């Protein structure tokens, strides 16, 4: 038993350990000691609470490189969207008067309600049947940042027309440059361009199916009106095409594959006729149409197609 307690003899006279100070009193700043109120516990000094002491401009090199690129990308995106919006607005302002003369309703607003002055000046019946159109606030809708659409209806034998403006991807210059480079090396890829595509849908004897009527009485009135109209016609495929896009058009559209190409002396040398039958060329190729194509020019004119066949090949 004595041997057992002998093993702990070395620890019998050891003094009790005392806690070490957080830092020597000589290392404590004078200003820090003055800030400690009397009787408060001691708080260790650290740089963690002082960002300006533990960081330097050299720590932000990565951010300094990335931030300018982010500013440039956002700036180009905002500028590109605004530029496309201004171009689309300028286009509709220039062409809205022409569309108003050809169609009863242009855009997504509708007819303008007659005012009191209109009724007093011309009578209620004439005021209601007035051809004046109100330019709607949403005359042109933004479908995407590069695509704008509008709509028109109210013309004999024409159900409606859809107009689409396709502009450059100014909001994404890298994509635009890439598409230009790819189109330079591959003929199958079309060079980016700004286009206006107008698609007119005819009634073709289907007024009762395409014109909405609120009640049975209006349905009877519509049937009475269309009895004397001959809006139906024999379908055919006929087109005037810019020769630069002729091959690509044959590959993209199924309906054009039914036609044969034949130059016409009435057209400028850069344009040609693609038709199922040569008999309708003289009937459709009017002097006004030829004059309009010449005024547009080979740079702006792509194609004019009349078709009763689908664009895509049926499966």
Short mmCIF file of C-alpha atoms in Angstrom, two decimals:
data_model
loop_
_atom_site.label_atom_id
_atom_site.label_comp_id
_atom_site.label_asym_id
_atom_site.label_seq_id
_atom_site.Cartn_x
_atom_site.Cartn_y
_atom_site.Cartn_z
CA UNK A 1 0.00 0.00 0.00
CA UNK A 2 2.86 2.35 0.77
CA UNK A 3 4.30 1.69 -2.68
CA UNK A 4 0.98 2.69 -4.26
CA UNK A 5 0.96 6.19 -2.68
CA UNK A 6 4.64 6.56 -3.40
CA UNK A 7 3.86 6.85 -7.12
CA UNK A 8 1.90 10.10 -6.51
CA UNK A 9 4.51 11.75 -4.34
CA UNK A 10 5.84 13.84 -7.20
CA UNK A 11 2.47 15.64 -7.59
CA UNK A 12 1.83 16.29 -3.93
CA UNK A 13 3.68 19.61 -3.76
CA UNK A 14 2.83 20.92 -7.25
CA UNK A 15 1.28 24.44 -7.16
CA UNK A 16 -2.19 25.04 -8.64
CA UNK A 17 -2.04 26.29 -12.27
CA UNK A 18 -3.20 29.89 -12.79
CA UNK A 19 -4.92 31.06 -16.04
CA UNK A 20 -2.68 32.88 -18.49
CA UNK A 21 -3.51 36.40 -19.52
CA UNK A 22 -5.07 36.87 -22.98
CA UNK A 23 -2.16 39.15 -23.91
CA UNK A 24 0.51 40.98 -22.00
CA UNK A 25 -0.55 44.28 -20.58
CA UNK A 26 2.36 45.96 -22.29
CA UNK A 27 1.02 44.94 -25.72
CA UNK A 28 -2.40 46.51 -25.19
CA UNK A 29 -2.78 49.82 -27.07
CA UNK A 30 -3.25 52.88 -24.90
CA UNK A 31 -6.32 53.98 -26.89
CA UNK A 32 -7.89 50.54 -26.45
CA UNK A 33 -7.31 50.63 -22.66
CA UNK A 34 -8.85 54.08 -22.43
CA UNK A 35 -11.95 52.85 -24.29
CA UNK A 36 -12.61 50.07 -21.75
CA UNK A 37 -14.95 51.33 -19.02
CA UNK A 38 -13.97 50.81 -15.42
CA UNK A 39 -15.12 47.51 -14.06
CA UNK A 40 -15.89 45.94 -17.50
CA UNK A 41 -14.33 42.64 -18.54
CA UNK A 42 -11.26 42.75 -20.79
CA UNK A 43 -12.00 42.27 -24.59
CA UNK A 44 -9.14 40.95 -26.72
CA UNK A 45 -7.99 43.20 -29.56
CA UNK A 46 -8.39 41.74 -33.07
CA UNK A 47 -8.30 43.05 -36.66
CA UNK A 48 -11.37 41.03 -37.66
CA UNK A 49 -13.69 43.92 -36.81
CA UNK A 50 -11.59 46.41 -38.80
CA UNK A 51 -11.88 45.54 -42.50
CA UNK A 52 -9.53 48.32 -43.58
CA UNK A 53 -6.76 46.78 -41.50
CA UNK A 54 -7.10 43.16 -42.63
CA UNK A 55 -7.67 43.83 -46.40
CA UNK A 56 -5.98 45.78 -49.17
CA UNK A 57 -6.80 46.64 -52.81
CA UNK A 58 -4.63 43.72 -53.91
CA UNK A 59 -7.24 41.35 -52.47
CA UNK A 60 -9.81 42.49 -55.07
CA UNK A 61 -7.86 41.86 -58.28
CA UNK A 62 -10.33 39.21 -59.52
CA UNK A 63 -13.33 41.46 -58.90
CA UNK A 64 -11.55 44.35 -60.63
CA UNK A 65 -11.14 42.20 -63.76
CA UNK A 66 -14.67 40.71 -63.79
CA UNK A 67 -16.66 43.84 -62.91
CA UNK A 68 -15.86 45.83 -66.12
CA UNK A 69 -16.98 42.88 -68.27
CA UNK A 70 -20.27 42.66 -66.38
CA UNK A 71 -20.84 46.40 -66.86
CA UNK A 72 -20.08 46.13 -70.60
CA UNK A 73 -22.39 43.12 -71.11
CA UNK A 74 -25.29 44.74 -69.23
CA UNK A 75 -24.72 48.05 -71.02
CA UNK A 76 -24.73 46.42 -74.48
CA UNK A 77 -27.84 44.44 -73.61
CA UNK A 78 -29.75 47.55 -72.53
CA UNK A 79 -28.51 49.54 -75.54
CA UNK A 80 -29.42 46.73 -77.98
CA UNK A 81 -32.97 46.36 -76.68
CA UNK A 82 -33.57 50.10 -76.82
CA UNK A 83 -32.12 50.36 -80.31
CA UNK A 84 -34.38 47.57 -81.61
CA UNK A 85 -37.39 49.14 -79.94
CA UNK A 86 -36.66 52.50 -81.58
CA UNK A 87 -36.28 50.89 -85.02
CA UNK A 88 -39.54 48.95 -84.63
CA UNK A 89 -41.37 52.07 -83.49
CA UNK A 90 -40.02 54.06 -86.44
CA UNK A 91 -41.16 51.34 -88.83
CA UNK A 92 -44.73 51.22 -87.53
CA UNK A 93 -44.97 55.01 -87.50
CA UNK A 94 -43.98 55.09 -91.17
CA UNK A 95 -46.25 52.24 -92.30
CA UNK A 96 -49.29 52.61 -90.03
CA UNK A 97 -50.98 55.19 -92.35
CA UNK A 98 -50.65 52.81 -95.32
CA UNK A 99 -52.07 49.91 -93.32
CA UNK A 100 -54.96 52.08 -92.12
CA UNK A 101 -55.96 52.82 -95.70
CA UNK A 102 -55.94 49.13 -96.65
CA UNK A 103 -57.48 47.55 -93.52
CA UNK A 104 -60.35 48.48 -91.23
CA UNK A 105 -58.54 47.46 -88.03
CA UNK A 106 -54.80 47.76 -87.49
CA UNK A 107 -53.01 46.58 -84.39
CA UNK A 108 -54.54 45.23 -81.20
CA UNK A 109 -56.78 48.19 -80.30
CA UNK A 110 -59.70 48.27 -82.74
CA UNK A 111 -61.86 51.08 -84.06
CA UNK A 112 -62.08 54.50 -82.50
CA UNK A 113 -65.40 55.24 -80.85
CA UNK A 114 -67.19 58.25 -82.48
CA UNK A 115 -67.01 61.49 -80.51
CA UNK A 116 -69.85 63.99 -79.99
CA UNK A 117 -68.31 66.34 -82.57
CA UNK A 118 -68.21 63.53 -85.15
CA UNK A 119 -71.88 62.71 -84.57
CA UNK A 120 -72.95 66.38 -84.81
CA UNK A 121 -70.89 66.99 -87.94
CA UNK A 122 -71.76 63.90 -90.00
CA UNK A 123 -74.56 62.11 -88.21
CA UNK A 124 -74.56 59.00 -86.08
CA UNK A 125 -74.58 56.46 -88.94
CA UNK A 126 -71.64 58.02 -90.77
CA UNK A 127 -69.70 58.48 -87.54
CA UNK A 128 -70.09 54.80 -86.64
CA UNK A 129 -69.06 53.69 -90.14
CA UNK A 130 -66.09 56.08 -90.24
CA UNK A 131 -62.87 54.63 -91.60
CA UNK A 132 -60.70 56.55 -89.11
CA UNK A 133 -58.61 54.34 -86.89
CA UNK A 134 -57.24 55.08 -83.48
CA UNK A 135 -53.56 54.30 -83.20
CA UNK A 136 -53.64 51.85 -80.27
CA UNK A 137 -51.09 51.99 -77.50
CA UNK A 138 -50.14 48.42 -78.35
CA UNK A 139 -50.06 48.85 -82.09
CA UNK A 140 -46.82 46.86 -82.16
CA UNK A 141 -46.13 44.13 -79.62
CA UNK A 142 -42.67 43.02 -78.53
CA UNK A 143 -42.53 39.24 -78.80
CA UNK A 144 -38.81 38.97 -78.05
CA UNK A 145 -35.93 41.44 -77.85
CA UNK A 146 -35.43 41.06 -81.62
CA UNK A 147 -38.95 40.25 -82.83
CA UNK A 148 -42.00 42.54 -83.02
CA UNK A 149 -45.44 41.65 -84.36
CA UNK A 150 -48.59 43.46 -85.42
CA UNK A 151 -51.94 42.49 -86.88
CA UNK A 152 -54.51 43.87 -89.31
CA UNK A 153 -57.95 42.77 -90.49
CA UNK A 154 -61.05 44.13 -92.19
CA UNK A 155 -60.57 43.88 -95.96
CA UNK A 156 -62.64 42.15 -98.62
CA UNK A 157 -61.55 38.55 -99.29
CA UNK A 158 -58.81 38.87 -96.65
CA UNK A 159 -59.30 37.28 -93.23
CA UNK A 160 -56.29 38.92 -91.57
CA UNK A 161 -52.60 39.66 -91.99
CA UNK A 162 -49.79 38.92 -89.55
CA UNK A 163 -46.69 41.13 -89.75
CA UNK A 164 -43.43 40.18 -88.08
CA UNK A 165 -40.31 42.33 -87.78
CA UNK A 166 -37.07 40.44 -87.19
CA UNK A 167 -34.14 42.65 -86.15
CA UNK A 168 -30.47 42.10 -85.37
CA UNK A 169 -29.52 40.64 -81.99
CA UNK A 170 -27.94 43.89 -80.94
CA UNK A 171 -28.45 42.96 -77.30
CA UNK A 172 -26.09 39.98 -77.75
CA UNK A 173 -23.13 41.03 -79.93
CA UNK A 174 -21.19 37.78 -79.41
CA UNK A 175 -24.04 35.69 -80.84
CA UNK A 176 -24.48 38.12 -83.72
CA UNK A 177 -20.77 37.97 -84.62
CA UNK A 178 -20.75 34.17 -84.34
CA UNK A 179 -23.73 33.84 -86.70
CA UNK A 180 -22.08 36.16 -89.23
CA UNK A 181 -18.86 34.09 -89.16
CA UNK A 182 -20.70 30.77 -89.52
CA UNK A 183 -22.83 32.06 -92.41
CA UNK A 184 -19.63 33.15 -94.19
CA UNK A 185 -18.27 29.59 -94.22
CA UNK A 186 -21.54 27.63 -94.64
CA UNK A 187 -24.07 28.40 -97.36
CA UNK A 188 -26.79 26.54 -95.47
CA UNK A 189 -26.74 29.19 -92.73
CA UNK A 190 -28.40 32.45 -93.71
CA UNK A 191 -26.55 35.68 -93.00
CA UNK A 192 -28.23 37.63 -90.17
CA UNK A 193 -30.44 40.36 -91.57
CA UNK A 194 -33.35 42.58 -90.62
CA UNK A 195 -36.56 41.46 -92.34
CA UNK A 196 -40.26 42.23 -92.45
CA UNK A 197 -42.49 39.22 -93.08
CA UNK A 198 -46.20 39.78 -93.88
CA UNK A 199 -48.46 36.73 -94.13
CA UNK A 200 -51.97 37.29 -95.52
CA UNK A 201 -54.67 34.68 -94.93
CA UNK A 202 -57.59 34.74 -97.38
CA UNK A 203 -61.16 33.71 -96.66
CA UNK A 204 -61.36 31.34 -99.65
CA UNK A 205 -65.11 30.88 -99.10
CA UNK A 206 -64.77 30.22 -95.33
CA UNK A 207 -66.17 33.49 -93.97
CA UNK A 208 -68.67 31.68 -91.75
CA UNK A 209 -65.87 29.70 -90.10
CA UNK A 210 -63.40 32.55 -89.66
CA UNK A 211 -65.60 35.53 -88.73
CA UNK A 212 -66.78 35.41 -85.08
CA UNK A 213 -70.46 36.32 -84.51
CA UNK A 214 -72.01 37.04 -81.09
CA UNK A 215 -75.49 35.58 -81.75
CA UNK A 216 -77.73 33.80 -84.25
CA UNK A 217 -79.04 37.04 -85.72
CA UNK A 218 -75.55 38.21 -86.63
CA UNK A 219 -74.88 34.78 -88.10
CA UNK A 220 -77.87 35.14 -90.44
CA UNK A 221 -76.72 38.64 -91.47
CA UNK A 222 -73.24 37.30 -92.24
CA UNK A 223 -74.62 34.44 -94.33
CA UNK A 224 -76.76 36.89 -96.32
CA UNK A 225 -73.74 39.09 -97.04
CA UNK A 226 -71.42 36.31 -98.15
CA UNK A 227 -73.94 34.73 -100.52
CA UNK A 228 -73.14 37.25 -103.21
CA UNK A 229 -69.39 37.20 -102.58
CA UNK A 230 -67.03 34.95 -104.49
CA UNK A 231 -63.98 34.77 -102.27
CA UNK A 232 -63.15 31.16 -103.12
CA UNK A 233 -60.54 30.40 -105.77
CA UNK A 234 -58.55 27.50 -107.18
CA UNK A 235 -55.37 26.99 -105.23
CA UNK A 236 -51.93 27.37 -106.81
CA UNK A 237 -48.31 28.14 -105.95
CA UNK A 238 -46.69 31.20 -107.48
CA UNK A 239 -43.72 33.26 -106.35
CA UNK A 240 -41.35 36.06 -107.31
CA UNK A 241 -37.97 35.32 -105.74
CA UNK A 242 -34.62 37.03 -105.45
CA UNK A 243 -32.17 34.75 -107.25
CA UNK A 244 -29.69 34.95 -104.38
CA UNK A 245 -32.16 33.13 -102.10
CA UNK A 246 -33.76 30.81 -104.65
CA UNK A 247 -31.80 27.67 -103.75
CA UNK A 248 -32.18 28.18 -100.04
CA UNK A 249 -35.91 28.80 -100.44
CA UNK A 250 -36.36 25.47 -102.20
CA UNK A 251 -34.66 23.69 -99.33
CA UNK A 252 -36.61 25.46 -96.60
CA UNK A 253 -40.15 25.42 -98.03
CA UNK A 254 -42.10 22.37 -99.12
CA UNK A 255 -44.58 24.32 -101.27
CA UNK A 256 -41.86 25.82 -103.48
CA UNK A 257 -40.75 22.31 -104.50
CA UNK A 258 -43.85 22.09 -106.74
CA UNK A 259 -42.77 25.03 -108.90
CA UNK A 260 -40.49 25.49 -111.87
CA UNK A 261 -38.29 28.53 -112.44
CA UNK A 262 -38.58 30.77 -115.48
CA UNK A 263 -37.20 34.27 -116.03
CA UNK A 264 -39.64 36.95 -117.09
CA UNK A 265 -38.60 39.98 -119.18
CA UNK A 266 -40.84 42.25 -117.12
CA UNK A 267 -38.82 41.63 -113.97
CA UNK A 268 -35.36 43.02 -113.18
CA UNK A 269 -32.47 40.61 -113.90
CA UNK A 270 -31.95 39.74 -110.20
CA UNK A 271 -35.53 38.38 -109.80
CA UNK A 272 -37.29 35.37 -111.28
CA UNK A 273 -40.70 33.69 -111.28
CA UNK A 274 -41.35 30.30 -109.68
CA UNK A 275 -44.73 28.93 -110.69
CA UNK A 276 -46.72 25.74 -111.16
CA UNK A 277 -48.22 27.10 -114.38
CA UNK A 278 -46.93 29.74 -116.76
CA UNK A 279 -50.49 30.75 -117.70
CA UNK A 280 -51.01 32.82 -114.54
CA UNK A 281 -47.80 34.83 -114.90
CA UNK A 282 -49.31 37.54 -117.11
CA UNK A 283 -52.39 37.74 -114.89
CA UNK A 284 -50.49 38.24 -111.64
CA UNK A 285 -47.44 40.10 -112.89
CA UNK A 286 -49.10 43.51 -113.13
CA UNK A 287 -47.22 46.75 -113.96
CA UNK A 288 -47.81 48.09 -110.43
CA UNK A 289 -46.30 44.94 -108.89
CA UNK A 290 -43.26 45.07 -111.18
CA UNK A 291 -42.76 48.77 -110.36
CA UNK A 292 -42.96 48.05 -106.62
CA UNK A 293 -40.34 45.27 -106.87
CA UNK A 294 -37.99 47.53 -108.82
CA UNK A 295 -38.35 50.28 -106.22
CA UNK A 296 -37.60 47.90 -103.34
CA UNK A 297 -34.42 46.65 -105.02
CA UNK A 298 -32.43 43.43 -104.77
CA UNK A 299 -31.00 44.27 -101.33
CA UNK A 300 -34.35 44.61 -99.55
CA UNK A 301 -36.54 42.22 -101.56
CA UNK A 302 -36.49 38.53 -100.64
CA UNK A 303 -39.62 36.88 -101.99
CA UNK A 304 -43.35 37.24 -102.65
CA UNK A 305 -45.20 33.92 -102.44
CA UNK A 306 -48.83 32.95 -103.10
CA UNK A 307 -49.46 29.39 -101.99
CA UNK A 308 -52.15 26.92 -100.97
CA UNK A 309 -49.68 24.31 -99.76
CA UNK A 310 -48.05 23.93 -96.32
CA UNK A 311 -44.58 25.32 -95.74
CA UNK A 312 -43.39 22.14 -94.01
CA UNK A 313 -43.66 18.74 -95.64
CA UNK A 314 -46.56 16.69 -94.20
CA UNK A 315 -45.50 13.63 -92.20
#
